[in-house]
XYZ file of C-alpha atoms in Angstrom:
707
model
C -91.954 4.202 142.992
C -90.065 2.378 139.919
C -89.090 -0.889 139.333
C -85.019 -0.150 139.341
C -85.277 1.900 142.176
C -83.625 0.837 145.795
C -84.207 2.830 148.667
C -81.945 2.248 151.950
C -83.172 3.847 155.327
C -81.192 4.319 158.338
C -83.219 3.929 161.418
C -81.689 5.689 164.596
C -83.459 6.843 168.095
C -86.175 9.601 167.690
C -84.810 12.796 167.035
C -81.649 11.815 165.454
C -80.469 13.470 162.263
C -79.550 10.597 159.778
C -77.667 10.409 156.599
C -79.593 9.244 153.768
C -78.329 6.800 151.383
C -78.194 6.911 147.706
C -81.072 6.471 145.749
C -80.551 5.028 142.334
C -83.380 5.475 139.973
C -83.965 5.504 136.211
C -84.325 9.454 135.355
C -85.580 8.279 131.999
C -88.382 6.332 133.252
C -89.539 8.587 136.415
C -89.840 11.424 133.723
C -92.974 9.737 132.241
C -94.478 9.308 135.807
C -97.043 12.007 137.235
C -98.215 11.305 140.566
C -101.063 14.288 140.473
C -102.621 16.314 138.267
C -104.032 19.757 138.930
C -106.816 21.253 136.490
C -107.374 24.980 136.179
C -110.232 26.394 133.535
C -108.496 28.621 130.712
C -111.278 31.855 131.604
C -109.071 32.193 135.124
C -105.773 33.069 132.898
C -107.635 36.432 132.662
C -107.914 36.746 136.365
C -104.373 38.316 137.340
C -104.790 37.761 140.883
C -105.764 33.984 140.503
C -102.771 33.914 138.134
C -100.500 35.015 140.597
C -101.939 32.588 143.458
C -101.284 29.495 141.166
C -97.589 30.764 140.044
C -96.937 31.300 143.782
C -98.030 27.817 144.653
C -96.279 25.857 141.950
C -92.939 28.118 142.406
C -93.497 27.085 146.306
C -93.575 23.148 145.284
C -90.466 23.650 143.003
C -88.771 24.746 146.396
C -89.882 21.743 147.875
C -88.541 19.267 145.359
C -91.589 18.989 143.073
C -91.222 19.123 139.081
C -94.669 20.095 137.153
C -95.607 20.223 133.479
C -98.014 22.370 131.800
C -100.552 21.236 129.024
C -103.546 22.743 127.507
C -106.617 21.827 125.474
C -109.487 23.897 124.147
C -110.782 24.456 127.731
C -108.658 23.422 130.567
C -105.191 24.068 131.818
C -103.551 20.687 133.030
C -100.543 20.786 135.520
C -98.963 17.444 135.591
C -97.017 17.066 139.252
C -94.384 14.742 139.921
C -92.452 14.544 143.446
C -88.690 14.028 143.556
C -87.369 11.531 145.255
C -85.812 13.609 147.544
C -89.111 13.999 148.943
C -89.605 10.780 149.867
C -86.415 10.481 151.900
C -87.651 13.291 154.378
C -90.327 10.763 155.242
C -88.124 7.799 155.031
C -89.471 6.946 158.587
C -92.997 6.329 157.770
C -91.880 3.342 155.527
C -90.401 1.638 158.288
C -92.402 -1.759 158.905
C -93.497 -1.707 163.019
C -92.735 -5.223 163.332
C -89.415 -4.596 162.094
C -86.876 -5.870 164.903
C -83.270 -4.643 163.654
C -81.515 -2.457 166.374
C -81.673 1.010 166.336
C -79.191 2.282 163.690
C -79.200 -0.816 161.686
C -79.561 -0.377 157.867
C -83.308 -1.016 156.631
C -83.651 -1.782 152.705
C -86.936 -0.930 150.588
C -86.777 -1.968 147.190
C -89.511 0.226 146.183
C -91.935 2.823 147.958
C -95.718 1.332 147.292
C -97.866 3.748 145.012
C -100.216 4.095 147.811
C -97.654 5.449 149.968
C -96.217 7.672 147.664
C -99.827 9.517 146.691
C -100.460 9.777 150.458
C -97.510 11.581 150.880
C -97.783 13.985 147.616
C -101.243 14.197 148.880
C -100.203 15.470 152.305
C -97.727 17.840 151.189
C -100.033 19.249 148.480
C -102.340 20.041 151.079
C -99.934 21.472 153.327
C -99.800 25.528 154.134
C -97.620 27.319 151.766
C -95.406 30.150 152.749
C -98.380 32.459 151.549
C -100.877 30.165 153.808
C -102.727 28.793 150.653
C -103.338 24.828 150.582
C -104.615 22.866 147.607
C -107.938 22.920 148.598
C -108.193 26.726 149.729
C -107.150 27.021 146.022
C -109.679 24.699 144.524
C -112.364 26.319 146.686
C -111.186 29.915 145.499
C -111.337 28.633 141.985
C -107.662 29.017 141.271
C -107.681 25.303 140.306
C -110.733 23.527 139.205
C -109.611 20.142 140.706
C -106.811 18.049 141.968
C -106.551 14.331 141.563
C -103.849 11.101 141.377
C -103.796 9.527 138.473
C -105.242 5.911 137.550
C -102.181 3.841 136.713
C -101.937 0.054 136.280
C -105.702 -0.588 137.161
C -105.794 -3.126 134.099
C -105.618 -6.104 136.596
C -108.320 -5.037 138.665
C -110.629 -4.035 135.575
C -109.933 -7.807 134.562
C -110.509 -9.568 137.394
C -112.508 -7.572 139.951
C -114.488 -4.511 138.284
C -116.530 -6.203 135.613
C -120.197 -7.917 135.863
C -118.897 -11.175 135.276
C -116.729 -11.926 138.034
C -119.789 -11.289 140.267
C -119.301 -14.471 141.729
C -115.254 -14.922 142.130
C -113.471 -14.334 145.005
C -112.342 -10.253 145.352
C -108.488 -9.785 144.926
C -108.188 -8.022 148.410
C -104.246 -7.639 148.096
C -104.622 -5.822 144.758
C -107.168 -3.585 145.959
C -105.300 -2.873 149.185
C -102.126 -2.443 146.877
C -103.839 0.065 144.489
C -106.597 1.956 146.789
C -105.117 1.450 150.003
C -106.143 -0.505 153.379
C -109.212 1.906 153.798
C -111.003 0.731 150.855
C -109.802 -2.516 150.772
C -111.340 -3.132 154.110
C -114.448 -1.992 153.208
C -114.698 -4.389 150.300
C -113.136 -6.998 152.594
C -116.024 -6.211 155.045
C -118.466 -6.085 152.474
C -117.356 -9.393 151.104
C -117.776 -11.118 154.572
C -121.121 -9.425 154.910
C -122.230 -11.045 151.874
C -121.133 -14.349 152.527
C -122.697 -14.608 156.094
C -126.219 -13.690 154.230
C -126.274 -16.965 152.612
C -127.245 -18.904 155.928
C -129.519 -16.281 156.906
C -131.060 -16.393 153.908
C -131.601 -19.986 153.504
C -133.211 -19.885 157.047
C -135.231 -17.035 156.362
C -136.407 -18.911 153.235
C -137.703 -21.951 154.802
C -139.354 -20.106 157.497
C -141.571 -18.225 154.869
C -141.759 -21.407 153.037
C -142.952 -23.157 155.801
C -145.899 -20.912 156.073
C -147.105 -22.731 152.866
C -147.648 -25.718 154.188
C -150.182 -24.431 156.412
C -151.523 -22.046 153.819
C -155.247 -23.738 153.518
C -154.640 -25.537 156.794
C -154.633 -22.670 159.203
C -157.483 -22.593 161.247
C -157.717 -18.807 161.627
C -157.562 -18.442 157.809
C -160.530 -21.003 157.768
C -162.637 -19.058 160.052
C -162.280 -15.519 158.295
C -163.016 -17.266 154.885
C -166.204 -18.434 156.219
C -167.114 -15.186 158.123
C -169.596 -14.145 155.987
C -172.368 -12.512 158.649
C -169.120 -10.926 160.738
C -168.998 -7.138 159.318
C -165.994 -4.969 160.064
C -166.886 -1.456 161.300
C -166.122 1.541 158.805
C -162.811 2.572 159.103
C -162.603 6.090 156.931
C -164.903 9.055 156.917
C -164.901 8.885 153.016
C -167.165 6.651 151.876
C -168.085 4.842 154.936
C -169.233 1.427 154.213
C -169.340 -2.001 155.999
C -167.209 -4.784 154.858
C -167.452 -8.714 155.501
C -164.599 -10.268 157.344
C -164.492 -12.752 154.626
C -163.337 -10.376 151.809
C -160.258 -10.739 153.971
C -159.553 -14.338 153.172
C -156.480 -14.086 151.095
C -154.799 -11.410 152.855
C -155.042 -13.693 156.011
C -153.850 -16.543 154.398
C -150.847 -14.381 152.944
C -150.423 -13.091 156.646
C -149.710 -16.255 157.690
C -146.770 -16.892 155.659
C -145.099 -14.462 157.915
C -146.738 -14.318 161.118
C -146.029 -17.698 162.410
C -144.601 -19.462 165.085
C -141.312 -19.891 162.968
C -141.080 -15.939 163.253
C -139.848 -16.284 166.669
C -137.213 -18.792 166.211
C -136.115 -16.816 163.244
C -135.947 -13.535 165.545
C -133.417 -15.398 167.830
C -131.623 -16.971 165.004
C -131.275 -13.540 163.342
C -129.960 -11.941 167.002
C -127.396 -14.637 167.280
C -126.532 -14.228 163.773
C -126.041 -10.325 163.942
C -123.605 -10.885 166.671
C -121.386 -13.228 164.650
C -121.844 -12.349 161.489
C -121.318 -8.537 159.965
C -121.330 -7.225 163.139
C -118.897 -9.669 165.117
C -115.796 -8.168 166.908
C -113.956 -10.409 164.572
C -113.397 -8.455 161.408
C -111.999 -9.536 158.230
C -108.482 -8.738 157.981
C -106.015 -7.553 155.160
C -103.067 -9.691 154.007
C -99.665 -9.315 155.295
C -97.757 -6.607 154.828
C -97.750 -4.276 157.926
C -98.221 -0.769 158.040
C -95.773 1.962 158.290
C -94.759 2.870 161.618
C -96.482 6.282 163.352
C -92.979 8.035 163.661
C -92.471 11.655 162.479
C -91.099 12.531 159.141
C -87.555 13.974 159.134
C -88.195 17.564 158.959
C -85.445 19.219 156.821
C -87.182 21.271 154.119
C -90.598 19.772 155.211
C -93.437 22.394 155.845
C -94.867 23.006 158.768
C -97.002 20.364 160.455
C -100.184 22.151 161.887
C -103.246 21.103 163.099
C -105.171 22.368 159.938
C -102.280 20.418 157.911
C -103.374 17.296 159.703
C -107.015 17.548 159.033
C -106.615 18.383 155.231
C -108.768 15.161 154.309
C -112.019 17.290 155.428
C -112.573 19.511 152.639
C -114.062 22.542 153.844
C -114.998 23.417 157.426
C -115.291 20.485 159.912
C -118.454 18.542 159.806
C -121.183 18.684 162.063
C -120.066 22.009 163.597
C -117.087 20.310 165.506
C -114.388 22.222 166.464
C -110.697 22.263 165.462
C -108.406 20.997 168.082
C -104.652 21.187 168.290
C -102.876 17.644 167.565
C -99.994 15.998 168.785
C -97.432 15.200 166.321
C -97.128 11.904 166.841
C -100.768 11.925 165.324
C -99.439 12.527 161.900
C -100.956 9.060 161.037
C -104.341 10.841 160.705
C -103.298 12.576 157.523
C -100.874 9.571 156.480
C -102.727 7.155 158.699
C -101.485 3.951 159.562
C -101.143 2.119 162.531
C -102.833 2.042 166.136
C -104.108 5.557 166.309
C -106.082 5.232 162.859
C -109.844 5.095 162.560
C -111.830 4.287 165.847
C -108.890 3.174 167.745
C -107.192 5.979 169.602
C -103.456 5.359 170.119
C -101.983 4.938 173.314
C -100.141 8.058 174.578
C -96.976 6.827 176.255
C -94.826 8.774 178.386
C -92.619 10.122 175.510
C -95.984 12.137 174.140
C -95.031 15.211 172.561
C -98.146 16.883 173.238
C -100.392 17.362 176.376
C -103.840 18.618 175.824
C -105.975 20.808 178.746
C -108.071 18.336 180.976
C -110.965 20.704 180.352
C -111.121 20.159 176.466
C -111.101 16.382 176.723
C -114.822 16.537 176.187
C -114.127 17.590 172.576
C -113.060 15.649 169.823
C -109.018 16.234 169.444
C -108.100 14.193 166.447
C -109.224 13.701 163.207
C -110.223 10.017 164.236
C -112.272 11.264 166.956
C -113.983 14.053 164.718
C -114.895 11.386 162.313
C -116.063 9.122 164.837
C -118.249 11.766 166.392
C -119.550 12.713 162.861
C -120.374 9.350 161.699
C -122.392 8.513 164.830
C -124.302 11.556 164.768
C -124.891 11.257 160.894
C -125.729 7.462 161.296
C -128.532 8.769 163.794
C -129.818 11.259 161.371
C -129.810 8.614 158.908
C -131.562 6.104 160.754
C -134.729 8.192 161.562
C -134.893 9.277 158.295
C -134.930 5.877 156.765
C -136.871 4.075 159.710
C -139.533 6.555 160.946
C -141.943 5.045 158.513
C -141.209 1.502 159.810
C -141.390 2.452 163.473
C -144.771 4.044 162.590
C -146.129 1.417 160.881
C -145.167 -1.056 163.573
C -145.745 0.366 166.693
C -148.106 3.524 166.559
C -150.332 2.931 163.335
C -153.741 1.840 164.693
C -153.074 2.103 168.334
C -154.369 5.753 169.153
C -157.296 5.655 167.018
C -159.860 5.241 169.307
C -162.891 3.115 168.755
C -166.089 3.127 166.389
C -168.040 5.751 167.636
C -165.481 7.615 169.468
C -163.021 8.024 167.134
C -159.586 9.947 167.623
C -159.329 12.707 165.264
C -156.453 15.639 164.626
C -157.792 19.142 165.166
C -160.970 17.256 165.565
C -161.417 17.011 162.065
C -159.230 14.427 160.564
C -159.517 10.693 161.464
C -156.572 8.867 162.116
C -155.256 6.413 159.715
C -156.109 2.479 160.350
C -154.075 -0.862 159.993
C -154.933 -2.908 157.166
C -158.190 -5.316 157.692
C -155.844 -8.322 158.397
C -153.661 -6.322 160.756
C -150.700 -3.880 160.954
C -148.307 -6.911 160.136
C -149.253 -6.917 156.462
C -148.723 -3.035 156.283
C -145.590 -3.634 157.898
C -144.858 -6.776 155.368
C -145.660 -4.278 152.139
C -143.413 -1.505 153.618
C -140.297 -4.142 153.948
C -141.002 -5.894 150.329
C -141.079 -2.578 148.876
C -137.869 -1.244 150.586
C -135.729 -4.410 150.389
C -137.269 -5.132 146.900
C -138.127 -2.380 144.433
C -136.650 0.924 146.801
C -133.065 -1.336 146.814
C -133.211 -2.530 143.190
C -134.182 1.095 141.909
C -131.297 2.681 144.209
C -128.551 0.195 142.701
C -129.618 1.108 139.055
C -129.490 4.549 140.022
C -126.285 4.243 141.908
C -124.900 2.606 138.782
C -126.573 4.374 135.585
C -126.073 7.998 137.150
C -122.338 8.359 137.405
C -122.009 6.023 133.852
C -124.370 8.570 132.142
C -122.075 11.442 133.759
C -119.043 9.771 132.402
C -120.389 9.138 129.183
C -121.670 12.751 128.612
C -118.498 14.064 129.341
C -116.367 11.752 127.447
C -118.276 12.701 124.241
C -115.922 16.022 124.123
C -113.060 15.821 121.701
C -109.852 14.071 123.126
C -106.105 15.146 122.412
C -103.969 13.020 120.228
C -101.097 13.233 122.720
C -101.015 10.052 124.852
C -100.096 11.944 127.776
C -102.559 14.829 127.492
C -105.539 12.108 126.662
C -104.453 10.140 129.755
C -104.834 13.291 131.782
C -108.215 14.311 130.024
C -109.341 10.703 130.669
C -108.742 11.117 134.592
C -110.310 14.461 134.741
C -113.449 13.920 133.045
C -114.433 10.763 135.341
C -116.552 11.537 138.119
C -114.962 13.447 141.055
C -114.542 11.605 144.376
C -114.184 13.294 147.620
C -113.279 12.165 151.521
C -116.765 10.965 152.046
C -117.104 8.793 148.887
C -116.247 5.821 150.893
C -118.415 7.275 154.085
C -121.333 7.196 151.668
C -120.551 3.731 150.679
C -120.455 2.323 154.411
C -123.640 4.049 155.503
C -125.173 2.846 152.503
C -124.533 -0.484 153.727
C -125.032 0.531 157.465
C -128.863 1.282 156.801
C -129.433 -2.022 154.506
C -128.017 -4.017 157.489
C -130.543 -2.350 159.638
C -133.359 -3.035 157.475
C -132.078 -6.825 156.935
C -132.105 -7.067 160.674
C -134.079 -4.598 162.958
C -137.902 -5.684 161.308
C -136.769 -9.308 160.145
C -139.722 -10.837 162.128
C -142.033 -9.119 159.954
C -140.212 -9.691 156.320
C -138.002 -13.131 156.966
C -137.109 -12.633 153.019
C -135.091 -9.672 154.052
C -131.747 -11.253 154.322
C -132.326 -13.116 151.167
C -132.979 -9.763 148.824
C -130.193 -8.244 150.905
C -128.058 -10.998 149.491
C -129.100 -10.500 145.927
C -128.403 -6.482 146.257
C -125.011 -7.166 147.775
C -123.497 -9.036 145.136
C -124.598 -6.648 142.569
C -123.283 -3.652 145.073
C -119.873 -5.382 145.099
C -118.986 -5.084 141.441
C -120.869 -2.077 141.227
C -118.613 -0.172 143.444
C -115.755 -1.774 141.963
C -116.580 -0.521 138.644
C -117.284 3.077 139.705
C -114.056 3.348 141.668
C -111.848 1.702 138.908
C -113.753 2.785 135.512
C -116.218 5.828 136.277
C -114.555 7.784 139.490
C -111.153 9.157 139.666
C -108.741 7.754 141.959
C -109.348 8.003 145.828
C -106.412 9.378 147.928
C -105.229 5.951 149.637
C -105.716 5.889 153.691
C -104.540 3.694 155.901
C -106.748 1.641 158.711
C -106.576 -1.139 160.723
C -109.937 -2.198 160.748
C -113.256 -0.561 159.880
C -113.082 1.441 162.758
C -116.769 3.440 164.084
C -118.423 1.387 161.528
C -117.675 -1.630 164.118
C -119.838 0.285 166.786
C -122.788 0.998 164.369
C -123.120 -2.321 163.592
C -123.091 -3.168 167.347
C -125.785 -0.397 167.815
C -127.723 -1.956 165.009
C -127.427 -5.464 166.295
C -128.955 -3.960 170.076
C -131.781 -2.312 168.185
C -132.954 -5.626 166.370
C -133.466 -7.475 169.277
C -135.422 -4.872 171.003
C -137.434 -4.080 167.731
C -137.867 -7.573 166.413
C -138.937 -8.445 170.258
C -141.323 -5.437 170.302
C -142.969 -6.378 166.725
C -143.686 -10.037 167.917
C -144.979 -8.723 171.221
C -147.062 -5.873 170.096
C -147.422 -6.172 166.279
C -148.005 -9.498 165.198
C -150.870 -11.628 166.569
C -148.474 -14.479 168.018
C -148.736 -13.410 171.781
C -152.593 -13.239 171.557
C -152.727 -16.680 169.572
C -150.809 -18.494 172.379
C -152.691 -16.620 175.373
C -156.099 -17.679 173.789
C -154.734 -21.405 173.277
C -153.871 -21.913 177.005
C -156.411 -19.522 178.884
C -159.436 -18.953 176.579
C -159.633 -21.496 173.760
C -161.048 -25.625 173.799
C -157.407 -26.820 174.629
C -157.202 -24.887 178.067
C -157.999 -28.199 179.816
C -155.832 -30.200 177.683
C -155.440 -31.122 173.869
C -158.369 -32.588 172.177
C -157.044 -34.254 169.174
C -160.652 -33.873 167.259
C -160.327 -29.735 167.770
C -158.021 -27.202 166.672
C -156.722 -25.179 169.488
C -157.248 -22.020 167.679
C -161.052 -22.845 167.068
C -163.093 -19.754 168.121
C -160.368 -17.411 168.205
C -161.303 -14.660 165.051
C -164.430 -14.061 167.267
C -162.729 -13.845 170.595
C -160.300 -11.443 169.075
C -162.787 -9.145 167.690
C -164.891 -7.002 169.952
C -168.518 -5.830 169.309
C -169.988 -2.395 168.235
C -173.845 -1.676 168.059
C -174.575 0.566 164.745
C -177.056 2.353 166.500
C -174.616 4.086 168.683
C -173.117 5.902 165.690
C -173.420 9.324 165.353
C -175.041 9.254 162.270
C -175.768 5.697 161.159
C -177.923 6.442 158.079
C -174.832 7.748 156.179
C -173.021 4.320 156.316
C -173.748 2.350 153.430
C -175.718 -0.971 153.776
C -176.635 0.016 157.455
C -180.259 -1.185 156.970
C -179.273 -4.791 157.266
C -176.495 -4.190 159.840
C -177.166 -4.137 164.066
C -173.996 -4.796 164.941
C -170.060 -4.664 163.664
C -167.009 -5.785 164.789
C -163.406 -4.433 165.276
C -159.899 -5.484 166.482
C -159.719 -4.715 170.274
C -160.677 -6.254 173.638
C -163.358 -3.832 174.693
C -166.681 -4.231 175.968
C -169.884 -3.898 173.923
C -171.014 -0.997 176.416
C -168.346 1.741 176.657
C -165.433 -0.030 174.758
C -163.126 0.054 177.995
C -160.289 -2.254 178.492
C -161.674 -5.654 180.112
C -159.697 -8.062 182.252
C -158.399 -9.930 178.948
C -156.844 -6.670 177.771
C -155.002 -6.168 180.742
C -153.671 -9.805 181.073
C -152.518 -9.832 177.362
C -150.728 -6.619 178.089
C -148.975 -8.369 180.648
C -147.859 -11.157 178.874
C -146.697 -9.211 175.614
C -144.478 -6.891 177.910
C -143.249 -10.543 179.546
C -142.561 -12.076 176.479
C -140.758 -8.671 175.217
C -138.553 -8.947 178.398
C -137.871 -12.814 178.332
C -137.174 -12.544 174.436
C -134.117 -9.693 174.944
C -132.708 -11.530 177.859
C -132.578 -14.602 176.067
C -131.224 -13.129 172.598
C -128.696 -11.109 174.245
C -127.349 -13.754 176.633
C -127.278 -16.251 173.710
C -125.072 -13.732 171.862
C -122.912 -13.351 174.955
C -122.482 -16.760 175.250
C -121.787 -17.555 171.905
C -119.303 -14.487 172.046
C -117.448 -15.992 174.916
C -116.794 -19.230 173.283
C -116.162 -18.170 169.691
C -112.689 -16.131 169.372
C -112.414 -12.873 167.988
C -109.301 -14.005 165.724
C -109.261 -17.643 165.313
C -106.602 -19.395 166.480
C -105.278 -20.528 162.654
C -104.704 -16.346 162.192
C -102.779 -16.429 165.239
C -100.829 -19.016 164.409
C -100.078 -17.631 160.928
C -99.292 -14.071 162.430
C -96.640 -15.842 164.310
C -95.098 -17.663 161.693
C -94.537 -14.636 159.414
C -92.974 -13.148 162.914
C -90.514 -15.999 163.228
C -89.718 -16.185 159.321
C -88.610 -12.143 159.738
C -86.548 -13.021 162.573
C -84.464 -15.969 161.306
C -84.274 -13.948 158.176
C -82.543 -10.956 160.349
C -80.545 -13.257 162.288
C -79.127 -15.156 159.580
C -78.409 -11.949 157.419
C -75.099 -10.180 157.643
C -75.297 -7.233 159.734
C -74.886 -3.909 158.671
C -72.647 -1.345 159.857
C -73.996 0.783 163.009
C -74.029 4.616 162.548
């Protein structure tokens, strides 16, 4: 809204038809402001049907109080759209602050309408059905218009102090982000900043755990035994060029494995379970600066387009995602299109006794509102993305090498192909390499492509000639930015949820994951800022009180992290077999001996024996002349490779540890959640202070005349 403009609103009882006060604005300045720009291809000018539909739509906008201006270049036709001030009068109640304690009928004053509110209202009206049954998104889909978007205006301050690489280590201006992009985008960056901040302690602890392995890099008894095992041969692992390998050939990998497969891994996994419950996945979420959202009251209905369920769901481009059914919406839930308040994003609004609509009981299992549909779609899509991204890690951690049989009797697919084996030093090495590839190489390449793709696309489009007219040049510049849609922010959230999963779910196998995630997030914050401010069209602002459904996703990841890390330590790592050997079979089972390492003999104990004469065709194996027996990782006997008492006892200990680990981790999370409040007392005090100040100002100001 214009700086010299004042808006006065009368607040009455619901359903009252209240007189609107005068609005004084500078018409000269207003004529230079355009809220929206519609773009059509010039070739559509030759299609009479499309020209007619376009003209009908523009005439309908004029009847609703819009002005438009047509400008052309060599390829496109641009329509600048500006909303008359009277349009915002009709939505006056949406601009009333919910904590406003003025009596009903008392005059409320608003010096200006926020730009985000203005864009939301214009976007809502443009996507409401016209008399001909068309909405803007329908016309774009049918090619009548090529695009429609709000203009970037007043973003220079964000470019200077936020959307640039040199500000990577500076605090984010969350209030300015909110004023420009709306609450939902601001909450995304506030949460991302909080997540990055909480990664610092996790990264430091993970780095200490990893580096502590270097203290035992040469002193590990297991590594010394493996490096000295020149007379122990490992059984052939593949059908292609089968050969015997000396165990000592895995010396370097054995030392490397000890860096992340040691006693500190268990403590770090418990720490990460606690961190996940009180870091990014905690109920306590970052809050935006004061200035509450508009109340969810229906707008004045004089001259407004009919509000239907389709109108309220206009944010979805095209049919509902995931095959979700359309449902009728209660008019009180207009906040789904102009969201703000308790009913938006992941929090169902209370339906009091004055609700204007009731839903049939037999349809309650179906999503009724935009927020419910968004929540359902988010959870379904996350499940799909989770299995797509984590299937390889799940396979390596819990399946690889465990159903292969044993030498001489291998399990084969279709009786022909032998299944893949773990690395000679164990499956933890495979899991470590996979995690290092994802968190290091893949994450770096993903960030590079996320920036380079829109940057190159924008540069290519910007090479076209620009108009000399400043106004048309501004429209052309916004048009040539990368297009956005409802799912643009959804994709950013999903990307960070997947990264959060990589950082926590298999962190026991890769303690450096939080450190690499920290580096990536420092880049991601500025990358997303540059994209939104410099490389993409302006997003339509949306109201939100928190991150909504994504909080549930974080809680799901937190639970999965506890389970997965417990299973990795119990079944994938060598931690449990080492502990069992140390206190049941090793030299220290009767008590510690200072002169003897308690893990002496562990390598020989953990390898089963197989006689080479029992191979079906031992002659084909390279080096078989001098080898009479080979070893493999298992607890089978030398006769028939069946499970021994040791193997069953070890399995019982693994299961007991898994149950104990999960219960201890979850109990610590619950205890910490009980003592740590979701909202700090200082924040509560600040909110109460602001409410007291508002009450004091209202009580000390002269009363306006009641209607």
